[in-house]
Amino acid sequence: MQSSLSALLRRKVKSFAIIRSLGATGRFLLQHYLVLVVGLSLLGCGLGVFAGLVMKQSLAGLLAGFLPENMALGVSLTDLVEGMALGLVVVCFFTFLPLGIIADVKPAAIFRKERVGGLHKTSSRLLIALGILLLAGLVVRQLEDLRTGMYFIGGMLGLIAVIAVVIGGLIAVMARLRLRALPLRQAVRSLLRPGNATRAIVVTLASALAVLLSIFLVERNLRATYIDSYPVDAPNLFCLDIQKDQRTGFLELVGGDVELFPVVRGRLQAVNETKINREAEGKKGRGDSLAREFNLTYREALLPDEILVEGDSLFGAKEREGGLPPVSLLDTVVEMGDMKIGDILDFNIQGVPLRAQVTSIRRHTRSMLYPYFYFVFPEKYLKAAPQTMFAAMKVPAGEVAQLENRIVSRYPNISPINVGETAVELGRIMEKLSAVVTFFAAVSMLAGALIMVSSILATRLSRMEEAVYYKILGAGSAFVLRVFFLENLLLALLCGGCGMLVGQFGSWAVCRYFLEIEYRPYWPACLVLLAATVGVVVLLGLLSSITILRQKPAGFLREQG
């Protein structure tokens, strides 16, 4: 917006100079300019409100899986007025910087070519700071949460800053390259022409692509981890809180060879007499905290999907220190507390202390959908402790609901969990999320396309001058077309490449540190996105330059005097 208006005003410098020479004041020119801007702004805001009303129903269907079922979408006059006012404020904000062009025009500009500037750097920085404060206020108002709003603003500004620094470095490197091919050399110089919005285009498109690619990659990784990788033979029905006296009746009810796993609740109090720091552990995620309550169990052998990574047997053959009870650890809990074989662990099992010595470390080789326990004791040490049991069963999908009803009818205390249905529902949510990502990707690409078109229009005069000078020096339209093609290709590669790299890094960080799942980069899909971005940007840039390519040198020189 700013660059387009600046270009429009620069093309009318001689007209402003003539008006000033006839006695007009800067205030008169400013009023004329403001009427033009406000009129176009009202038209644009009106079209935006109309488009929003048209898209309302489509968005309702698109977000149906994420909104409350009884939620009704309506139209509020207050929201419409607020939207119009916000649009006008944004337009006024971005059109304030070109005001310096009008203020700098002097009557003498009629007789000589002058390059007019804009506001001073101090004024520009103050205006940018004011814009950030305005944006922060709007975000906090919409979210109604200061902390969340500040996180959002900080993340957004951080993303833009990272991309801006990367793009600035790449452009600086490109400016220093000594390229032999003349079309490529001229294309690089065209990207750096005065008034060009190369950085604005790249930062906008790359930021949008990075966010959308991150959402896409996180969604694909979640699907791959929890849906696509769901083992065919994995249990799909878990039954919790089975009492010991219900064991025989439960097995008769469900039929088949179902294994029941005893569960004893307990807390880890100390490792080698060093007490667990519950305050520090509480700041960790629940899965990494040693302060939480654990499910302990007892058995005498490894499960079919377990292997020993340390130790000669599950509970060791050697005599333990002081005849302490043995305990086998899962390798994941070892990483939480930096434990090893021979360590002494103190437990509190429902008020009863129990000290044990680590005799082996196990690894779970299959999906976490199969039963697993962090701590395993011999049967004689926990058999008398208060306990429940749980079962993991593989039931045909069509019989799960009936079996659940039979179990609950006979044993109301037992809690059946249909994991298969949960996976199906998660798949539906992922499909909805994919549709939402696709929609917003299209909107972001449209916004980037508009910015690119505005940049081409803003630098139209400079592009025409270049094309005319090329032709005067003997170059044909094919050479000019090649230069414009390479310019748009470089622009597209900057946008797509930077967006892809930042998106990959962001999604990796989310999967690795927040979701704690294996990360898959999906390079083929990323390369398809990069190719699509390059194709759209190049095609749009060339289509917008057709009239420039057709410009005749003689006609242009006559117009410019």
C-alpha positions in Angstrom: 0.0 0.0 0.0 2.7 2.4 1.0 4.9 1.7 -2.0 2.0 1.9 -4.4 0.9 5.3 -3.1 4.5 6.5 -3.1 4.9 5.5 -6.8 1.6 7.3 -7.6 2.7 10.5 -6.0 6.1 10.4 -7.5 4.5 10.1 -11.0 2.5 13.3 -10.2 5.4 15.4 -8.9 5.3 17.7 -11.9 1.5 18.1 -11.5 2.1 19.0 -7.8 4.8 21.5 -8.8 2.5 23.2 -11.3 -0.2 23.5 -8.7 2.3 24.9 -6.2 3.5 27.4 -8.7 0.0 28.7 -9.1 -0.2 29.5 -5.5 -1.6 26.3 -3.9 -0.4 25.4 -0.5 0.8 22.1 0.9 -2.4 21.9 2.9 -4.5 22.1 -0.3 -2.5 19.2 -1.8 -2.7 17.2 1.4 -6.5 17.6 1.5 -6.8 16.5 -2.1 -4.6 13.5 -1.3 -6.6 12.6 1.8 -9.9 12.7 -0.1 -8.5 10.3 -2.7 -7.1 7.9 0.0 -10.3 8.0 2.2 -12.5 7.4 -0.8 -10.5 4.4 -1.9 -10.3 3.2 1.7 -14.1 3.3 2.2 -14.5 1.4 -1.1 -12.0 -1.2 0.0 -13.4 -1.6 3.5 -16.9 -2.0 2.0 -15.8 -4.7 -0.4 -13.9 -6.4 2.5 -17.0 -6.4 4.7 -19.1 -7.8 1.8 -16.6 -10.5 1.2 -16.5 -11.4 4.9 -20.3 -11.7 5.0 -20.2 -14.0 1.9 -17.4 -16.1 3.4 -19.1 -16.4 6.8 -21.1 -19.5 5.9 -18.1 -21.2 4.2 -16.0 -20.6 7.3 -18.7 -22.0 9.5 -18.7 -25.3 7.6 -14.9 -25.3 7.4 -14.5 -24.8 11.2 -17.5 -27.1 12.2 -15.2 -29.6 13.9 -13.6 -27.0 16.1 -16.5 -24.8 17.1 -19.1 -25.7 19.8 -22.1 -27.5 18.4 -24.7 -25.0 19.5 -22.7 -22.0 18.4 -24.6 -19.7 15.9 -22.8 -17.3 13.7 -24.5 -13.9 13.3 -23.9 -10.4 12.1 -23.4 -7.6 14.6 -23.7 -4.0 13.6 -21.0 -3.2 16.2 -18.6 -5.6 14.6 -19.2 -4.2 11.1 -18.6 -0.6 12.3 -15.5 -1.8 14.2 -14.2 -3.6 11.1 -14.7 -0.5 8.9 -13.0 1.7 11.5 -10.1 -0.7 11.8 -9.7 -0.8 8.1 -9.6 3.0 7.9 -7.1 3.2 10.8 -4.8 0.7 9.0 -5.0 2.6 5.7 -4.3 5.9 7.4 -1.3 4.3 9.2 0.3 3.0 6.0 -0.4 6.1 4.0 1.1 8.5 6.4 4.7 7.8 5.4 4.2 9.0 1.8 3.1 12.4 3.0 6.7 13.6 2.9 6.6 13.4 -0.9 3.9 16.1 -1.1 5.7 18.3 1.5 9.0 18.1 -0.4 7.6 19.1 -3.8 8.8 22.6 -4.9 7.6 24.7 -7.9 11.1 24.3 -9.4 10.4 20.6 -10.0 8.7 21.7 -13.3 12.0 22.5 -14.9 14.2 19.7 -13.5 14.0 16.1 -12.4 14.1 15.7 -8.7 14.0 12.7 -6.4 11.7 13.4 -3.6 11.9 11.7 -0.3 9.6 10.8 2.6 9.6 11.2 6.3 12.7 11.4 8.3 14.0 8.2 9.9 13.0 9.3 13.4 9.4 9.9 12.3 9.4 6.6 10.5 10.6 4.7 13.5 8.1 6.5 15.8 5.3 5.5 13.4 6.5 1.9 13.3 6.5 1.8 17.1 3.0 3.2 17.2 1.9 0.6 14.7 3.3 -2.2 16.8 1.5 -0.8 19.9 -1.7 -0.6 17.9 -1.4 -4.2 16.7 -0.6 -5.4 20.2 -3.7 -3.6 21.6 -5.9 -5.1 18.9 -4.6 -8.7 19.5 -5.0 -8.4 23.3 -8.5 -7.0 22.9 -9.5 -9.9 20.6 -7.9 -12.6 22.8 -8.9 -10.9 26.1 -5.7 -12.2 27.7 -2.7 -10.0 28.0 -0.2 -12.8 28.5 -1.4 -14.8 25.5 -1.5 -11.7 23.4 2.0 -10.8 24.3 3.2 -14.3 23.4 1.4 -14.0 20.1 2.9 -10.6 19.3 6.4 -11.7 20.4 6.3 -14.9 18.3 5.0 -13.0 15.2 7.6 -10.2 15.6 10.3 -12.8 16.2 9.3 -14.8 13.1 9.3 -11.6 10.9 12.7 -10.5 12.4 14.3 -13.8 11.7 13.1 -13.9 8.1 14.0 -10.2 7.6 17.6 -10.8 8.9 18.0 -13.9 6.7 16.6 -12.1 3.6 18.7 -9.1 4.3 21.8 -11.3 4.4 20.9 -13.1 1.2 20.2 -9.8 -0.6 23.5 -8.4 0.6 25.3 -11.5 -0.7 23.5 -11.2 -4.0 24.5 -7.6 -4.4 28.2 -8.5 -4.0 28.1 -11.4 -6.5 30.1 -10.9 -9.7 27.8 -12.6 -12.2 29.0 -13.2 -15.8 25.6 -13.7 -17.4 24.3 -10.3 -18.3 20.5 -11.1 -17.9 21.1 -12.6 -14.5 23.3 -9.6 -13.5 20.6 -7.2 -14.5 17.9 -9.3 -12.8 19.8 -9.0 -9.5 20.1 -5.3 -9.9 16.4 -5.0 -10.7 15.7 -6.6 -7.4 17.7 -3.9 -5.7 16.2 -1.0 -7.7 15.1 2.1 -5.6 11.5 1.9 -4.4 11.3 -1.8 -5.0 9.4 -3.8 -2.4 11.6 -6.9 -2.6 12.1 -7.2 1.2 8.4 -6.5 1.9 7.3 -9.2 -0.6 9.7 -11.8 0.5 9.1 -11.2 4.3 5.3 -11.3 3.8 5.2 -14.4 1.6 8.0 -16.2 3.5 6.3 -15.6 6.8 3.0 -16.9 5.6 4.6 -19.9 3.9 6.6 -20.7 7.1 3.5 -20.6 9.4 1.4 -22.6 7.0 4.1 -25.1 6.3 4.7 -25.5 10.0 1.0 -26.3 10.6 1.0 -28.7 7.7 4.1 -30.5 8.9 2.9 -30.7 12.5 -0.4 -32.1 11.3 1.3 -34.7 9.1 3.6 -35.7 11.9 0.7 -36.1 14.3 -1.1 -38.2 11.7 1.9 -40.3 11.1 2.5 -40.9 14.8 -1.0 -41.5 16.1 -3.0 -42.7 13.0 -1.0 -44.0 10.1 1.4 -45.9 12.4 -1.4 -47.5 14.4 -0.4 -51.1 14.4 -2.8 -53.6 12.9 -2.6 -55.9 15.9 -2.5 -53.2 18.5 -5.1 -53.2 21.3 -8.1 -51.0 20.6 -10.0 -51.4 23.9 -8.5 -50.8 27.3 -10.4 -51.6 30.5 -9.3 -49.9 33.7 -10.0 -50.3 37.4 -10.7 -54.0 37.4 -10.8 -55.3 41.0 -9.0 -58.5 42.0 -12.3 -60.2 42.9 -13.7 -59.3 39.5 -10.9 -61.1 37.6 -12.6 -64.4 37.0 -15.9 -62.9 36.0 -14.3 -60.3 33.7 -12.4 -63.0 31.9 -15.5 -65.0 31.4 -17.4 -62.0 30.1 -14.9 -60.9 27.5 -13.8 -64.4 26.5 -10.5 -65.2 24.8 -7.0 -65.2 26.2 -6.9 -61.7 27.8 -3.9 -60.8 30.0 -4.6 -58.7 33.1 -1.9 -56.4 34.3 -1.8 -55.5 38.0 -1.5 -51.8 38.8 -0.1 -50.5 42.1 -0.1 -46.7 42.6 3.1 -45.2 44.2 5.5 -42.3 44.2 9.2 -42.2 43.9 10.6 -40.4 47.0 14.4 -40.5 46.6 17.2 -41.8 44.4 20.3 -42.9 46.4 18.9 -41.0 49.4 18.6 -37.8 47.5 15.0 -36.6 47.7 13.1 -35.8 44.6 12.9 -32.0 44.2 9.1 -31.8 43.6 9.1 -28.1 42.9 11.7 -28.4 40.1 10.1 -31.6 38.8 6.7 -29.9 38.8 7.9 -27.4 36.2 8.6 -30.2 33.7 6.0 -31.8 31.5 4.0 -34.5 33.2 5.7 -37.2 31.1 9.2 -36.1 32.3 8.4 -35.5 35.9 9.6 -37.9 38.6 7.3 -36.1 41.1 4.1 -37.6 39.6 2.4 -40.7 40.7 3.5 -43.9 38.8 1.8 -47.1 38.0 3.9 -49.9 39.5 3.4 -53.6 38.6 4.8 -57.0 39.4 5.7 -60.0 37.2 8.6 -62.5 36.9 9.5 -62.2 33.2 9.9 -59.7 30.3 6.9 -59.0 28.1 7.2 -60.2 24.5 7.9 -56.6 23.3 10.6 -55.9 25.9 14.4 -56.4 25.8 17.1 -55.9 28.4 19.6 -53.1 27.6 21.4 -53.4 30.9 21.6 -56.3 33.3 21.9 -60.1 32.9 18.3 -60.8 33.9 15.1 -59.0 35.0 15.9 -59.1 38.7 19.5 -60.1 38.7 21.2 -63.3 39.9 23.6 -61.6 42.4 22.9 -60.9 46.0 21.7 -57.3 46.5 22.9 -54.9 49.1 21.1 -55.5 52.4 18.7 -58.0 50.7 16.8 -55.1 49.1 13.9 -55.9 46.8 14.9 -55.7 43.1 13.3 -53.4 40.6 13.6 -53.2 36.8 13.4 -49.8 35.1 12.2 -48.7 31.7 14.9 -46.8 29.8 12.7 -43.7 29.4 12.4 -43.2 33.2 16.2 -43.7 33.5 16.6 -40.7 31.3 14.3 -38.6 33.6 16.5 -39.1 36.7 19.9 -40.2 35.4 19.5 -43.6 37.1 21.7 -46.7 36.6 22.0 -50.3 37.8 22.8 -50.5 41.5 21.0 -47.3 42.5 18.8 -47.3 45.6 15.2 -46.1 45.0 12.8 -45.1 47.8 9.1 -45.5 47.1 5.9 -44.5 48.9 3.2 -47.0 48.0 -0.1 -45.6 49.4 1.6 -44.7 52.7 3.9 -47.7 53.0 7.6 -47.1 52.3 9.6 -49.5 50.1 13.3 -49.3 49.3 14.5 -51.2 46.2 17.7 -51.6 44.2 17.8 -51.3 40.4 18.8 -54.6 38.8 18.0 -54.1 35.1 17.0 -51.6 32.5 14.4 -52.5 29.8 13.4 -51.1 26.5 9.9 -51.1 25.0 10.2 -52.1 21.3 6.7 -51.6 20.1 4.2 -48.7 20.0 3.2 -47.1 23.3 -0.3 -48.4 22.5 0.9 -51.7 24.0 1.0 -52.0 27.8 4.2 -50.9 29.4 5.4 -50.0 33.0 8.2 -47.8 34.2 8.9 -49.9 37.4 8.5 -53.7 37.6 8.9 -55.6 40.9 8.8 -59.4 41.7 5.4 -60.6 42.6 6.0 -61.3 46.3 6.8 -57.7 47.1 3.6 -56.1 45.7 1.1 -58.9 45.6 -0.5 -57.9 48.9 -0.6 -54.1 48.1 -3.9 -52.4 47.3 -4.2 -52.7 43.5 -6.4 -52.7 40.5 -5.9 -54.4 37.1 -6.3 -53.4 33.5 -6.7 -55.3 30.3 -5.7 -54.5 26.7 -7.7 -56.2 24.1 -8.0 -56.4 20.3 -11.7 -56.5 19.5 -13.3 -56.3 16.0 -14.5 -52.7 15.4 -18.1 -53.7 15.0 -18.2 -55.5 18.4 -16.5 -52.9 20.6 -19.7 -51.0 21.5 -21.6 -54.1 22.4 -18.7 -55.4 24.6 -18.4 -52.0 26.3 -22.1 -52.1 27.2 -21.8 -55.6 28.6 -18.8 -54.7 30.7 -20.3 -51.5 32.1 -23.7 -53.2 32.8 -22.1 -55.9 34.8 -19.2 -54.0 36.4 -20.0 -50.2 36.6 -16.7 -49.5 38.3 -14.7 -50.6 35.2 -13.8 -47.9 32.7 -13.5 -49.1 29.1 -11.6 -46.8 26.7 -12.1 -47.3 23.0 -8.7 -46.3 21.6 -9.7 -47.2 18.1 -12.6 -44.8 18.1 -10.3 -42.1 19.5 -7.9 -42.7 16.6 -10.8 -42.4 14.1 -11.9 -39.1 15.7 -8.4 -37.8 15.7 -8.2 -38.6 12.0 -11.4 -36.6 11.4 -9.9 -33.6 13.2 -6.7 -33.9 11.2 -8.8 -33.8 8.0 -10.6 -30.7 9.2 -7.3 -29.1 10.1 -5.9 -29.9 6.6 -8.9 -28.1 5.1 -8.4 -25.1 7.3 -4.7 -25.0 6.5 -5.5 -25.2 2.7 -8.0 -22.4 3.0 -5.7 -20.0 4.9 -2.9 -20.9 2.5 -5.0 -19.7 -0.4 -5.8 -16.5 1.4 -2.2 -15.9 2.3 -1.1 -16.6 -1.2 -3.7 -14.1 -2.5 -2.4 -11.5 -0.1 1.1 -12.1 -1.2 0.0 -11.9 -4.8 -1.6 -8.5 -4.2 1.5 -7.2 -2.5 3.6 -8.4 -5.5 1.3 -6.7 -8.0 1.4 -3.5 -6.0 5.2 -3.7 -6.0 5.2 -4.0 -9.8 2.9 -1.1 -10.1 4.9 0.9 -7.7 8.1 0.4 -9.7 6.3 0.5 -13.1 8.1 3.7 -14.2 11.5 2.3 -13.3 10.8 -0.9 -15.1 9.7 1.0 -18.2 12.9 3.1 -18.1 15.0 -0.1 -17.9 13.1 -1.8 -20.7 13.4 1.3 -22.9 17.1 1.7 -22.2 17.7 -2.0 -23.0 15.9 -1.6 -26.4 17.7 1.7 -27.2 21.0 -0.1 -26.6 20.0 -2.9 -29.0 18.4 -5.5 -26.8 15.2 -7.2 -28.1 12.0 -8.0 -26.2 13.3 -11.5 -25.6 16.3 -10.1 -23.6 14.0 -7.9 -21.5 11.6 -10.8 -21.0 14.5 -13.0 -19.8 15.6 -10.3 -17.3 12.1 -10.0 -15.9 11.8 -13.8 -15.8 15.0 -14.2 -13.8 14.1 -11.4 -11.5 10.8 -13.0 -10.6 12.5 -16.4 -10.4 15.0 -15.1 -7.9 12.2 -13.4 -5.9 10.2 -16.7 -5.8 13.2 -18.7 -4.7 13.9 -16.3 -1.9 10.3 -16.5 -0.8 9.9 -20.2 -1.1 13.3 -21.2 0.1 13.3 -19.0 3.2 9.7 -20.0 4.1 10.5 -23.7 3.7 13.6 -23.6 5.9 12.0 -21.5 8.6 8.9 -23.7 8.5 11.0 -26.9 8.7 12.9 -25.6 11.7 9.7 -24.4 13.5 7.8 -27.6 13.0 10.8 -29.7 14.1 11.0 -27.6 17.3 7.3 -28.1 18.0 7.4 -31.9 17.4 10.7 -32.4 19.3 10.2 -30.2 22.4 6.4 -29.7 22.8 4.8 -32.8 21.3 7.8 -35.1 21.9 7.2 -37.2 18.8 9.4 -38.3 16.0 9.8 -35.7 13.3 9.5 -36.4 9.6 10.4 -33.6 7.3 8.3 -34.6 4.3 10.7 -33.1 1.8 8.7 -34.2 -1.3 5.7 -32.2 -0.1 7.9 -29.2 0.7 9.5 -29.3 -2.7 6.0 -29.4 -4.3 5.1 -26.3 -2.3 8.3 -24.6 -3.3 7.7 -25.4 -7.0 4.1 -24.1 -6.7 5.3 -20.9 -5.1 7.9 -20.4 -7.8 5.4 -21.0 -10.5 2.8 -18.6 -9.1 5.2 -15.8 -8.4 6.9 -16.1 -11.8 3.6 -16.3 -13.7 2.1 -13.4 -11.8 5.2 -11.3 -12.3 5.4 -11.9 -16.0 1.7 -11.2 -16.5 2.0 -8.0 -14.7 4.9 -6.9 -16.9 3.3 -7.5 -20.3 2.4 -3.8 -20.8 5.9 -2.9 -19.9 7.4 -5.2 -22.5 5.1 -3.7 -25.1 6.3 -0.1 -24.4 7.8 1.6 -27.4 11.0 3.6 -26.7 10.0 6.7 -28.8 6.6 7.0 -27.1 8.0 6.7 -23.6 10.7 9.3 -24.3 8.1 11.7 -25.6 6.0 11.3 -22.5 8.9 11.8 -20.2 10.1 14.9 -22.1 
